[in-house]
Short mmCIF file of C-alpha atoms in Angstrom, two decimals:
data_model
loop_
_atom_site.label_atom_id
_atom_site.label_comp_id
_atom_site.label_asym_id
_atom_site.label_seq_id
_atom_site.Cartn_x
_atom_site.Cartn_y
_atom_site.Cartn_z
CA MET O 1 -0.19 -0.03 0.13
CA ARG O 2 0.99 3.25 -0.80
CA LYS O 3 2.47 5.80 2.00
CA ARG O 4 -0.39 8.60 2.86
CA GLY O 5 1.15 11.50 4.21
CA LEU O 6 -0.59 13.65 7.43
CA LYS O 7 -2.29 15.91 4.81
CA PHE O 8 -4.04 12.67 3.58
CA TYR O 9 -5.55 11.90 6.90
CA MET O 10 -6.19 15.40 7.94
CA SER O 11 -8.79 15.79 5.04
CA ILE O 12 -10.24 12.37 6.00
CA TYR O 13 -10.47 13.36 9.06
CA ARG O 14 -12.45 16.67 8.72
CA LYS O 15 -14.62 14.74 6.69
CA ILE O 16 -15.55 11.91 9.17
CA LEU O 17 -16.08 14.65 11.66
CA ILE O 18 -18.57 16.72 10.07
CA GLN O 19 -20.60 13.82 9.70
CA ASP O 20 -20.16 12.55 13.28
CA LEU O 21 -21.44 16.16 14.68
CA LYS O 22 -24.04 16.60 12.07
CA SER O 23 -25.43 13.07 13.58
CA LYS O 24 -24.68 14.37 17.10
CA MET O 25 -26.70 17.86 15.67
CA SER O 26 -30.15 15.30 15.72
CA TYR O 27 -29.57 14.62 19.32
CA ARG O 28 -29.89 17.94 20.87
CA ALA O 29 -31.45 17.61 24.43
CA ASP O 30 -28.74 14.63 24.80
CA PHE O 31 -25.51 17.07 24.28
CA ILE O 32 -26.75 19.60 26.42
CA ILE O 33 -27.62 17.15 29.28
CA SER O 34 -24.00 15.73 28.42
CA THR O 35 -22.58 18.97 28.46
CA ILE O 36 -24.04 20.11 31.99
CA GLY O 37 -23.16 16.89 33.53
CA MET O 38 -19.54 17.01 32.55
CA ILE O 39 -19.02 21.00 33.80
CA MET O 40 -21.28 19.03 37.03
CA THR O 41 -18.31 16.52 37.46
CA ASN O 42 -15.46 19.66 36.83
CA LEU O 43 -17.49 21.66 39.60
CA SER O 44 -17.98 18.78 42.08
CA GLY O 45 -13.89 18.47 41.82
CA PHE O 46 -13.80 22.11 42.24
CA VAL O 47 -16.03 22.00 45.49
CA THR O 48 -14.07 18.83 46.77
CA PHE O 49 -10.99 20.86 46.59
CA MET O 50 -12.66 23.89 48.81
CA ILE O 51 -14.20 21.71 51.17
CA LEU O 52 -10.56 20.27 51.23
CA PHE O 53 -8.77 23.47 51.96
CA HIS O 54 -11.56 24.79 54.32
CA ASN O 55 -10.18 21.58 56.62
CA PHE O 56 -6.74 21.74 55.90
CA PRO O 57 -4.37 24.65 55.00
CA THR O 58 -2.36 22.96 52.49
CA ILE O 59 -1.47 19.39 51.29
CA ASN O 60 2.16 18.38 51.67
CA GLY O 61 3.46 21.77 51.33
CA TRP O 62 1.08 22.49 48.44
CA ASP O 63 -1.04 25.70 49.05
CA TYR O 64 -4.66 26.34 47.56
CA TYR O 65 -3.85 28.36 44.69
CA HIS O 66 -0.62 25.61 43.32
CA MET O 67 -3.38 22.59 43.82
CA LEU O 68 -5.70 24.68 41.77
CA PHE O 69 -3.17 25.23 39.24
CA LEU O 70 -2.28 21.80 39.17
CA TYR O 71 -6.37 20.85 39.18
CA GLY O 72 -6.70 23.08 36.14
CA PHE O 73 -3.54 21.71 34.40
CA SER O 74 -4.83 18.17 34.61
CA LEU O 75 -8.03 19.44 33.51
CA VAL O 76 -6.86 20.56 30.04
CA ALA O 77 -4.27 17.25 29.86
CA LEU O 78 -7.50 15.18 30.22
CA THR O 79 -9.16 17.37 27.06
CA PRO O 80 -7.73 15.44 24.26
CA VAL O 81 -8.57 11.64 25.54
CA GLN O 82 -12.11 12.91 25.71
CA CYS O 83 -12.24 14.99 22.73
CA PHE O 84 -10.48 12.39 20.20
CA PHE O 85 -10.20 8.95 21.57
CA ASP O 86 -13.52 8.62 23.12
CA ASN O 87 -14.44 5.61 20.48
CA ASN O 88 -12.41 3.65 23.00
CA TRP O 89 -15.06 3.26 25.13
CA ASN O 90 -17.37 1.70 22.59
CA LEU O 91 -14.77 -0.96 21.78
CA ARG O 92 -15.78 -3.37 23.44
CA PHE O 93 -18.81 -3.80 22.42
CA MET O 94 -18.07 -3.66 18.50
CA VAL O 95 -15.39 -6.21 19.40
CA GLN O 96 -17.84 -8.27 20.83
CA SER O 97 -20.68 -7.75 18.30
CA GLY O 98 -18.22 -8.19 15.24
CA ASP O 99 -18.80 -4.96 13.96
CA PHE O 100 -15.37 -4.15 14.69
CA ILE O 101 -14.41 -6.19 10.80
CA LYS O 102 -15.56 -3.02 9.32
CA TYR O 103 -12.51 -1.34 10.35
CA CYS O 104 -10.17 -3.73 9.32
CA PHE O 105 -11.46 -3.62 5.53
CA ARG O 106 -10.64 0.35 4.98
CA PRO O 107 -7.61 1.29 3.13
CA VAL O 108 -6.70 3.37 5.97
CA ASN O 109 -5.23 3.18 9.41
CA VAL O 110 -7.35 1.13 11.84
CA PHE O 111 -6.54 3.20 14.55
CA PHE O 112 -6.90 6.37 13.17
CA TYR O 113 -10.01 5.35 11.46
CA PHE O 114 -11.45 3.78 14.51
CA MET O 115 -10.53 6.87 16.88
CA SER O 116 -11.60 9.30 14.17
CA GLU O 117 -15.06 8.35 14.20
CA VAL O 118 -16.42 10.31 17.53
CA PHE O 119 -15.62 13.30 18.59
CA ASP O 120 -16.85 14.30 21.89
CA VAL O 121 -17.61 17.82 21.77
CA LYS O 122 -18.64 17.75 25.75
CA GLY O 123 -14.53 17.66 26.26
CA LEU O 124 -14.66 21.61 25.08
CA GLY O 125 -16.76 22.08 28.33
CA GLN O 126 -14.21 20.84 30.26
CA LEU O 127 -11.17 22.48 28.55
CA ALA O 128 -13.25 26.10 28.97
CA PHE O 129 -13.17 25.07 32.62
CA GLY O 130 -9.21 23.98 32.97
CA ILE O 131 -8.08 26.85 31.43
CA GLY O 132 -10.33 29.14 33.28
CA THR O 133 -8.86 27.34 36.51
CA ILE O 134 -5.43 27.57 35.14
CA VAL O 135 -5.29 31.32 34.50
CA TYR O 136 -7.17 31.88 37.66
CA ALA O 137 -4.39 30.05 39.36
CA TRP O 138 -1.41 31.93 37.28
CA ILE O 139 -2.81 35.41 38.50
CA LYS O 140 -2.75 34.42 42.31
CA ILE O 141 0.23 32.76 42.25
CA GLY O 142 1.96 35.46 40.31
CA ILE O 143 4.11 33.59 37.31
CA PRO O 144 5.41 36.00 34.91
CA VAL O 145 3.93 35.67 31.30
CA THR O 146 6.61 35.46 28.86
CA PRO O 147 6.50 33.82 25.51
CA LEU O 148 8.88 31.31 26.78
CA VAL O 149 6.58 30.25 29.78
CA ILE O 150 3.78 30.37 27.63
CA LEU O 151 5.49 27.61 25.27
CA LYS O 152 7.15 25.59 27.96
CA LEU O 153 3.29 25.30 28.93
CA ILE O 154 1.76 24.22 25.66
CA VAL O 155 4.50 21.58 25.27
CA PHE O 156 4.06 19.99 28.48
CA LEU O 157 -0.03 19.93 28.67
CA PHE O 158 0.54 17.94 25.33
CA THR O 159 3.39 15.91 26.69
CA ALA O 160 0.91 15.13 29.86
CA SER O 161 -2.33 14.13 27.54
CA LEU O 162 -0.40 11.84 25.79
CA PHE O 163 0.03 9.45 29.32
CA MET O 164 -3.99 9.43 29.46
CA ILE O 165 -4.32 8.62 25.95
CA ALA O 166 -1.85 5.89 26.29
CA LEU O 167 -3.41 4.41 29.44
CA MET O 168 -6.87 4.19 28.09
CA ASN O 169 -5.72 2.50 25.00
CA PHE O 170 -3.86 0.29 26.89
CA ALA O 171 -7.32 -0.19 29.01
CA ALA O 172 -9.65 -0.43 25.93
CA ALA O 173 -7.34 -3.09 23.99
CA THR O 174 -7.72 -5.36 27.20
CA CYS O 175 -11.24 -6.11 25.03
CA PHE O 176 -9.18 -8.27 22.51
CA TRP O 177 -8.05 -10.55 24.69
CA ILE O 178 -10.43 -10.66 27.87
CA LYS O 179 -14.21 -10.44 28.25
CA ASN O 180 -16.18 -7.69 30.22
CA SER O 181 -13.36 -5.47 30.08
CA GLY O 182 -15.36 -2.54 30.92
CA TYR O 183 -14.09 -2.89 34.42
CA VAL O 184 -10.82 -2.09 33.31
CA MET O 185 -11.72 1.20 31.66
CA VAL O 186 -13.55 2.59 34.39
CA ILE O 187 -10.96 1.88 36.95
CA MET O 188 -8.14 3.36 34.46
CA PHE O 189 -10.48 6.37 34.29
CA ARG O 190 -10.93 6.76 38.06
CA PHE O 191 -7.13 6.49 38.82
CA LYS O 192 -7.01 10.18 36.77
CA ASP O 193 -9.00 11.79 39.91
CA PHE O 194 -5.89 11.44 42.11
CA ALA O 195 -3.52 13.23 38.92
CA LYS O 196 -5.07 16.56 40.62
CA TYR O 197 -2.98 15.78 43.82
CA PRO O 198 1.10 15.86 44.24
CA SER O 199 2.41 13.00 43.43
CA SER O 200 5.00 13.69 45.89
CA ILE O 201 2.78 12.05 48.43
CA PHE O 202 3.74 8.58 47.49
CA GLU O 203 6.85 6.65 49.10
CA GLY O 204 8.64 3.76 48.26
CA ILE O 205 7.52 1.01 45.84
CA PHE O 206 4.32 2.96 45.35
CA LYS O 207 5.88 6.54 43.95
CA VAL O 208 7.74 3.57 41.47
CA ILE O 209 4.59 2.24 40.08
CA PHE O 210 2.75 5.29 39.94
CA THR O 211 5.23 6.80 38.00
CA PHE O 212 6.03 4.61 35.56
CA LEU O 213 3.61 1.67 35.82
CA ILE O 214 0.70 3.29 36.03
CA PRO O 215 1.85 6.75 35.40
CA ILE O 216 -0.55 9.32 37.04
CA ALA O 217 2.34 11.44 38.45
CA PHE O 218 2.89 12.46 34.58
CA ILE O 219 -0.42 13.30 33.90
CA ALA O 220 -0.12 16.50 36.02
CA TYR O 221 2.27 16.65 38.43
CA TYR O 222 5.35 16.22 36.28
CA PRO O 223 5.09 18.62 33.68
CA SER O 224 3.37 21.17 35.86
CA LEU O 225 6.55 21.60 38.07
CA VAL O 226 8.07 23.29 35.12
CA ILE O 227 6.03 26.32 35.53
CA LEU O 228 5.35 25.79 38.66
CA SER O 229 8.76 25.64 40.23
CA PRO O 230 10.97 26.62 37.13
CA ASP O 231 14.30 26.95 39.43
CA ASN O 232 13.60 23.43 40.93
CA VAL O 233 12.65 20.93 37.99
CA PRO O 234 13.22 17.55 38.36
CA VAL O 235 14.78 15.76 35.72
CA LEU O 236 11.89 13.49 35.30
CA SER O 237 9.99 16.63 34.07
CA TRP O 238 12.53 17.62 31.39
CA ILE O 239 12.27 13.58 29.85
CA SER O 240 8.58 13.71 30.21
CA PRO O 241 7.99 14.39 26.65
CA LEU O 242 10.15 11.32 25.52
CA PHE O 243 8.49 9.00 28.06
CA GLY O 244 5.12 10.74 26.73
CA LEU O 245 5.98 9.60 23.20
CA ILE O 246 7.14 5.92 23.87
CA PHE O 247 4.27 5.42 26.37
CA PHE O 248 1.46 6.07 23.63
CA TYR O 249 3.88 4.50 20.81
CA LEU O 250 3.56 1.75 23.16
CA SER O 251 -0.01 1.43 23.80
CA TYR O 252 -0.94 2.19 20.11
CA LYS O 253 1.23 -1.06 19.31
CA PHE O 254 -0.58 -2.70 21.96
CA TRP O 255 -4.02 -2.12 20.73
CA MET O 256 -2.66 -2.68 16.86
CA LEU O 257 -1.59 -6.02 18.15
CA GLY O 258 -4.76 -6.57 19.28
CA VAL O 259 -6.03 -5.92 16.18
CA ARG O 260 -3.87 -8.30 14.48
CA LYS O 261 -5.38 -11.10 16.95
CA TYR O 262 -9.08 -10.17 16.36
CA ASP O 263 -8.14 -10.83 12.38
CA PHE O 264 -7.15 -14.15 12.89
CA THR O 265 -10.08 -15.53 15.29
CA GLY O 266 -12.06 -14.70 12.30
CA SER O 267 -15.07 -14.05 13.83
CA MET W 1 -45.85 -12.97 45.45
CA ASN W 2 -44.28 -16.31 46.07
CA PRO W 3 -40.54 -15.89 47.42
CA LYS W 4 -39.32 -18.98 45.56
CA ARG W 5 -39.95 -17.19 42.09
CA LEU W 6 -38.41 -13.67 43.65
CA LEU W 7 -35.12 -15.93 44.95
CA ALA W 8 -35.17 -18.08 41.60
CA LEU W 9 -34.41 -14.50 39.93
CA THR W 10 -31.70 -13.63 42.30
CA ARG W 11 -29.98 -17.49 41.84
CA ALA W 12 -29.81 -16.62 38.15
CA GLY W 13 -27.97 -13.25 38.97
CA ILE W 14 -25.37 -15.29 41.05
CA MET W 15 -24.72 -17.44 38.39
CA GLU W 16 -24.50 -14.64 35.91
CA SER W 17 -22.34 -12.58 38.02
CA LEU W 18 -19.98 -15.85 38.44
CA TYR W 19 -19.95 -16.28 35.08
CA PHE W 20 -17.96 -12.89 34.69
CA ARG W 21 -15.49 -13.78 37.41
CA LEU W 22 -12.70 -11.66 36.32
CA GLY W 23 -14.36 -8.69 36.34
CA ILE W 24 -14.77 -9.43 39.92
CA PHE W 25 -11.07 -9.86 40.62
CA VAL W 26 -10.33 -6.83 38.87
CA THR W 27 -12.51 -4.91 41.05
CA LEU W 28 -11.25 -6.33 44.10
CA PHE W 29 -7.36 -5.65 42.77
CA ALA W 30 -8.86 -1.95 41.88
CA ASN W 31 -10.22 -1.19 45.26
CA LEU W 32 -6.39 -2.36 47.03
CA ILE W 33 -4.58 0.12 44.55
CA TYR W 34 -7.59 2.74 45.61
CA LEU W 35 -6.46 2.09 49.15
CA VAL W 36 -2.73 2.52 48.51
CA LEU W 37 -3.70 6.16 46.87
CA VAL W 38 -6.45 7.33 49.51
CA TYR W 39 -3.65 5.95 52.33
CA TYR W 40 -0.60 8.13 50.92
CA LEU W 41 -3.50 11.07 50.20
CA TRP W 42 -4.47 11.57 53.28
CA LYS W 43 -1.38 10.43 54.99
CA ALA W 44 0.18 13.55 53.70
CA ILE W 45 -3.16 15.74 54.35
CA TYR W 46 -2.98 14.55 58.31
CA ALA W 47 0.75 15.13 58.24
CA SER W 48 0.27 19.02 56.88
CA SER W 49 -2.64 19.75 59.18
CA GLY W 50 -0.87 18.83 62.05
CA THR W 51 -3.31 17.94 64.65
CA ASP W 52 -4.58 14.15 64.76
CA VAL W 53 -8.29 14.61 64.98
CA VAL W 54 -9.76 16.62 62.43
CA ASN W 55 -13.76 17.35 62.87
CA GLY W 56 -13.87 14.62 65.32
CA MET W 57 -12.48 11.88 62.30
CA THR W 58 -8.89 10.60 62.66
CA PHE W 59 -6.66 9.41 59.88
CA THR W 60 -7.58 6.05 60.24
CA ASP W 61 -11.16 6.87 60.49
CA THR W 62 -10.97 8.85 57.20
CA MET W 63 -9.41 5.95 55.66
CA ILE W 64 -11.62 3.64 56.71
CA TYR W 65 -14.61 5.73 55.66
CA LEU W 66 -13.46 6.37 52.49
CA ILE W 67 -12.13 2.73 51.54
CA LEU W 68 -15.60 1.29 52.50
CA ALA W 69 -17.54 3.67 50.86
CA THR W 70 -16.07 2.64 47.60
CA ALA W 71 -16.36 -1.08 48.65
CA ILE W 72 -19.90 0.02 48.81
CA PHE W 73 -19.92 1.85 45.87
CA ASN W 74 -18.78 -1.58 43.87
CA PHE W 75 -21.21 -3.77 45.75
CA LEU W 76 -24.13 -1.22 45.34
CA GLU W 77 -23.53 -0.30 41.53
CA MET W 78 -26.48 -1.21 39.01
CA PHE W 79 -26.58 -0.08 35.47
CA VAL W 80 -30.37 0.47 35.34
CA VAL W 81 -30.23 3.63 33.51
CA TRP W 82 -28.06 1.77 31.18
CA ASP W 83 -30.13 -1.48 31.10
CA MET W 84 -33.20 0.63 30.63
CA SER W 85 -31.77 3.54 28.32
CA ARG W 86 -30.34 -0.12 26.01
CA SER W 87 -33.45 -2.06 26.27
CA ILE W 88 -35.54 0.57 24.87
CA GLN W 89 -33.54 1.01 22.18
CA SER W 90 -33.47 -2.58 20.91
CA GLY W 91 -37.27 -2.72 22.07
CA LYS W 92 -36.80 -5.85 24.79
CA ILE W 93 -38.16 -3.38 27.03
CA VAL W 94 -41.41 -4.83 25.65
CA LEU W 95 -40.67 -8.18 26.43
CA ASP W 96 -39.89 -7.11 30.23
CA LEU W 97 -43.24 -5.47 30.77
CA LEU W 98 -44.96 -8.24 29.35
CA LYS W 99 -43.66 -10.39 31.74
CA PRO W 100 -46.03 -11.81 34.92
CA MET W 101 -44.08 -9.79 37.23
CA ARG W 102 -44.20 -5.81 38.19
CA TYR W 103 -41.05 -4.27 36.04
CA ARG W 104 -39.76 -3.08 39.16
CA LYS W 105 -40.04 -5.49 41.05
CA TYR W 106 -38.47 -7.75 38.17
CA THR W 107 -35.45 -5.47 37.91
CA PHE W 108 -34.57 -5.53 41.58
CA TRP W 109 -34.72 -8.95 42.11
CA SER W 110 -32.32 -9.90 38.85
CA TYR W 111 -30.06 -7.52 40.28
CA THR W 112 -30.27 -8.87 44.46
CA GLY W 113 -27.86 -11.85 42.42
CA ASN W 114 -25.07 -9.66 41.38
CA HIS W 115 -25.23 -7.53 44.77
CA VAL W 116 -24.98 -11.16 46.79
CA VAL W 117 -22.05 -11.89 44.76
CA GLN W 118 -20.51 -8.55 44.91
CA PHE W 119 -20.75 -7.92 48.63
CA PHE W 120 -18.64 -11.83 49.27
CA LEU W 121 -16.34 -11.37 46.81
CA THR W 122 -15.29 -7.48 46.96
CA PHE W 123 -16.46 -6.12 49.73
CA VAL W 124 -15.63 -8.66 52.12
CA PRO W 125 -12.02 -8.99 51.11
CA THR W 126 -11.63 -5.66 51.12
CA PHE W 127 -13.08 -5.15 54.48
CA ILE W 128 -10.43 -7.70 55.90
CA VAL W 129 -7.80 -5.90 54.28
CA VAL W 130 -8.62 -2.42 55.74
CA MET W 131 -8.94 -4.26 59.22
CA ILE W 132 -5.25 -5.77 58.46
CA VAL W 133 -3.81 -2.55 57.73
CA THR W 134 -5.37 -0.25 60.23
CA HIS W 135 -4.40 -3.26 62.86
CA GLY W 136 -8.60 -4.11 63.73
CA ALA W 137 -9.33 -0.26 64.06
CA ILE W 138 -13.43 -1.28 63.41
CA LYS W 139 -14.87 -2.26 67.05
CA PHE W 140 -17.04 -5.58 66.59
CA GLY W 141 -20.33 -5.60 68.45
CA LEU W 142 -23.64 -4.89 67.49
CA ASN W 143 -22.58 -1.76 65.23
CA ILE W 144 -21.87 -5.02 62.57
CA ILE W 145 -25.35 -6.06 62.50
CA TRP W 146 -26.75 -2.42 62.28
CA PHE W 147 -24.44 -1.75 59.93
CA LEU W 148 -25.34 -4.75 57.51
CA VAL W 149 -29.03 -3.70 58.24
CA ALA W 150 -28.29 -0.15 57.13
CA THR W 151 -26.34 -1.13 53.96
CA VAL W 152 -29.47 -3.32 53.40
CA PHE W 153 -31.94 -0.14 53.15
CA ALA W 154 -28.88 1.58 51.41
CA LEU W 155 -29.38 -0.85 48.99
CA ILE W 156 -32.91 -0.15 48.27
CA ILE W 157 -32.43 3.64 48.19
CA ASN W 158 -29.86 3.14 45.84
CA TYR W 159 -32.17 1.34 43.91
CA ASN W 160 -35.28 3.62 43.82
CA ILE W 161 -32.95 6.56 43.02
CA GLU W 162 -31.84 4.50 39.84
CA MET W 163 -35.35 3.73 39.05
CA LEU W 164 -36.26 7.59 39.68
CA VAL W 165 -33.46 8.69 37.04
CA ALA W 166 -33.34 5.67 34.54
CA PRO W 167 -37.37 6.98 33.60
CA ILE W 168 -36.12 10.23 32.71
CA CYS W 169 -34.05 8.39 29.51
CA LEU W 170 -37.18 7.77 28.08
CA PHE W 171 -37.72 11.45 27.74
CA THR W 172 -34.46 12.76 26.75
CA GLU W 173 -32.68 9.99 24.80
CA SER W 174 -29.91 10.98 26.86
CA THR W 175 -27.89 8.32 28.93
CA TRP W 176 -24.24 9.14 29.48
CA GLY W 177 -25.41 12.61 30.52
CA ILE W 178 -28.54 11.84 32.91
CA ASN W 179 -26.30 8.65 34.39
CA ILE W 180 -23.03 11.40 34.77
CA VAL W 181 -24.80 14.06 36.67
CA LYS W 182 -26.75 11.58 38.78
CA GLU W 183 -23.62 9.93 39.87
CA THR W 184 -21.46 13.05 40.29
CA ILE W 185 -24.79 14.27 42.79
CA VAL W 186 -24.83 11.06 44.66
CA LEU W 187 -21.11 10.60 45.22
CA LEU W 188 -20.74 14.22 46.49
CA LEU W 189 -23.51 14.54 48.45
CA SER W 190 -23.37 11.12 50.14
CA GLY W 191 -19.71 11.64 51.46
CA ALA W 192 -18.28 8.72 49.16
CA THR W 193 -15.69 11.12 47.93
CA ILE W 194 -14.87 13.26 50.43
CA PRO W 195 -16.57 12.32 54.66
CA LEU W 196 -19.35 14.47 55.28
CA ALA W 197 -17.77 15.45 58.39
CA PHE W 198 -15.65 17.83 56.67
CA PHE W 199 -18.54 19.58 54.95
CA PRO W 200 -18.40 23.49 56.34
CA GLU W 201 -21.49 23.40 59.19
CA LYS W 202 -24.12 25.28 56.84
CA ILE W 203 -23.62 22.81 54.32
CA ARG W 204 -23.80 20.21 56.19
CA MET W 205 -26.98 21.12 58.10
CA ILE W 206 -28.95 20.68 54.43
CA VAL W 207 -26.83 17.61 53.30
CA GLN W 208 -27.83 15.88 56.62
CA TYR W 209 -31.27 15.87 55.36
CA LEU W 210 -30.91 14.41 51.99
CA PRO W 211 -31.22 11.39 50.66
CA PHE W 212 -28.15 10.52 49.48
CA ARG W 213 -26.83 10.24 52.77
CA ALA W 214 -28.81 7.53 53.56
CA VAL W 215 -26.54 5.64 50.82
CA TYR W 216 -22.97 6.01 52.31
CA ASP W 217 -22.67 8.05 55.08
CA ILE W 218 -25.50 6.50 57.45
CA PRO W 219 -24.10 2.47 57.26
CA LEU W 220 -20.46 3.84 57.46
CA SER W 221 -20.87 6.55 60.33
CA ILE W 222 -23.11 3.59 61.99
CA LEU W 223 -19.99 1.22 61.34
CA LEU W 224 -17.73 3.38 62.77
CA GLY W 225 -19.44 4.60 65.98
CA LYS W 226 -19.81 8.73 64.53
CA SER W 227 -22.74 10.61 64.49
CA GLY W 228 -23.94 10.16 67.58
CA SER W 229 -24.36 6.16 66.66
CA ASP W 230 -23.32 4.65 69.65
CA THR W 231 -26.56 5.67 71.55
CA TRP W 232 -29.79 4.17 71.14
CA ASP W 233 -31.39 7.65 70.62
CA GLY W 234 -29.00 8.47 67.67
CA LEU W 235 -29.09 5.32 66.10
CA LEU W 236 -32.91 5.13 66.16
CA LYS W 237 -32.34 8.75 64.50
CA LEU W 238 -30.35 7.33 61.34
CA PHE W 239 -32.50 4.74 60.89
CA GLY W 240 -35.73 7.20 61.14
CA LEU W 241 -33.89 8.71 58.19
CA GLN W 242 -33.56 6.11 56.25
CA ILE W 243 -36.96 4.62 56.15
CA VAL W 244 -38.48 8.07 55.72
CA TRP W 245 -36.51 8.15 52.62
CA LEU W 246 -37.38 4.69 51.73
CA ILE W 247 -41.13 5.33 52.07
CA VAL W 248 -41.00 8.53 50.34
CA LEU W 249 -38.56 7.37 47.24
CA THR W 250 -40.41 3.92 46.52
CA VAL W 251 -43.72 5.74 46.62
CA ALA W 252 -42.32 8.63 44.08
CA GLY W 253 -40.67 6.33 42.01
CA ASN W 254 -43.41 3.94 41.51
CA ILE W 255 -46.04 7.00 40.58
CA PHE W 256 -43.22 8.41 38.16
CA TRP W 257 -42.31 4.91 36.44
CA ASN W 258 -46.48 4.28 36.06
CA CYS W 259 -46.39 7.62 34.51
CA ALA W 260 -43.29 7.01 32.39
CA VAL W 261 -44.08 3.98 31.25
CA LYS W 262 -47.10 5.19 29.02
CA LYS W 263 -44.59 7.70 27.10
CA ILE W 264 -42.36 4.32 25.66
CA THR W 265 -42.43 4.49 22.25
CA VAL W 266 -40.29 1.73 20.60
CA ASN W 267 -38.62 1.72 17.06
CA GLY W 268 -39.88 -1.31 15.38
CA GLY W 269 -39.81 -2.97 18.31
#
């Protein structure tokens, strides 16, 4: 097969996206309620924070505004997985019912085609909420605004988002091997709730597990340190972009391995 | 109604859940990881506060409370909202409505099997691990029995909340949205995310009387001997609240379901 460039895939993505949005528009009530639901989950996270800081002045040396920054950072970093990779949630139904086979017959990358089918609009509400939180915390902490800092923020937000995407890819792809893999996804998805706390709270073996095995420390903590404490950035923060790319690549390979295995069962 | 028929549904549910054994082990495993996360998070929080007791809760109390809240969440979890909307879309709901048993009753009893399996295979092991980690901080006495009674009430209240929310899907064609709104409200206001004892005084006064508290906070408070549950007077108050909400929600759910069922339109079912 001829190698297709980025441009080809972009144009296909645009076409599929428009179809998806058209079909979503026919369920307007669903769209509105889902957006409200999304904002409510974010608000509930915010309320949890308020209640925590109502009782405790700091958490592990992090004050209210630094924690808010971390929270906003995690929300923005979790937006791409919500917006672009939401179809992972449907994977196990498709695999079980056999509908998945249709993706294998198209002359485009299976992973790309599968993910492009759904664009989750309600993730944008989370993005707005997250940006608002970051800006608010940014002003309160008084971090200087320079082009370099903004650039760093964007690069490391991108980095952070890779980890959650990779985690969900791994979780979703388990459905090629085990039945009822919904549990795995729900659990992975719940771990993200801990991304908003500083990972310095972990000790010993669990520090290793939550850094390298289930990398929730990279969803917000390590990347955001580049902005929050520019004088004292740990090495792990600097190598997180590389680490994120590797992790994403591995999850992609795992996902595709599942697809290959699915082909062979010939269901 | 012949109890044998109801128990047959429970048995079928047990067999169905046991078929998905792997899911149960994954849930249990996740609970243990969750235990680790909660442990370190709250250890850090308590370490920064400088005192051992905050709002009448020690670190151990908070940890037991939150972990068992998650364990209760797992075993109470019902997918009524999803099941109902899926069976409306596929048209299967017509078959359920034609069964010689009230739909609400049928749904409830077919879930009981799952509850039983989840209780013994996820809640009890989690409970044992919590006991080991905290060196037996949970007192064993009458409170265990009261806790079990309160949990049964909580199960019925939770089911009624589900049955109040699920028919909304009939009107809105939205499942994910409705479900996430319900889950967020229940988890926050029931104390499953953060113990109710930490809520600011004024908000707690209101939240105290809402039905959500009856699902997680009341059974856990009884188990830990908090909220005055160590006296007969306080215990009666907590059970009273549960029973009042149980009756109110059952009646409301019945009325709402009877109205909603007339609205069902099944496309080509």
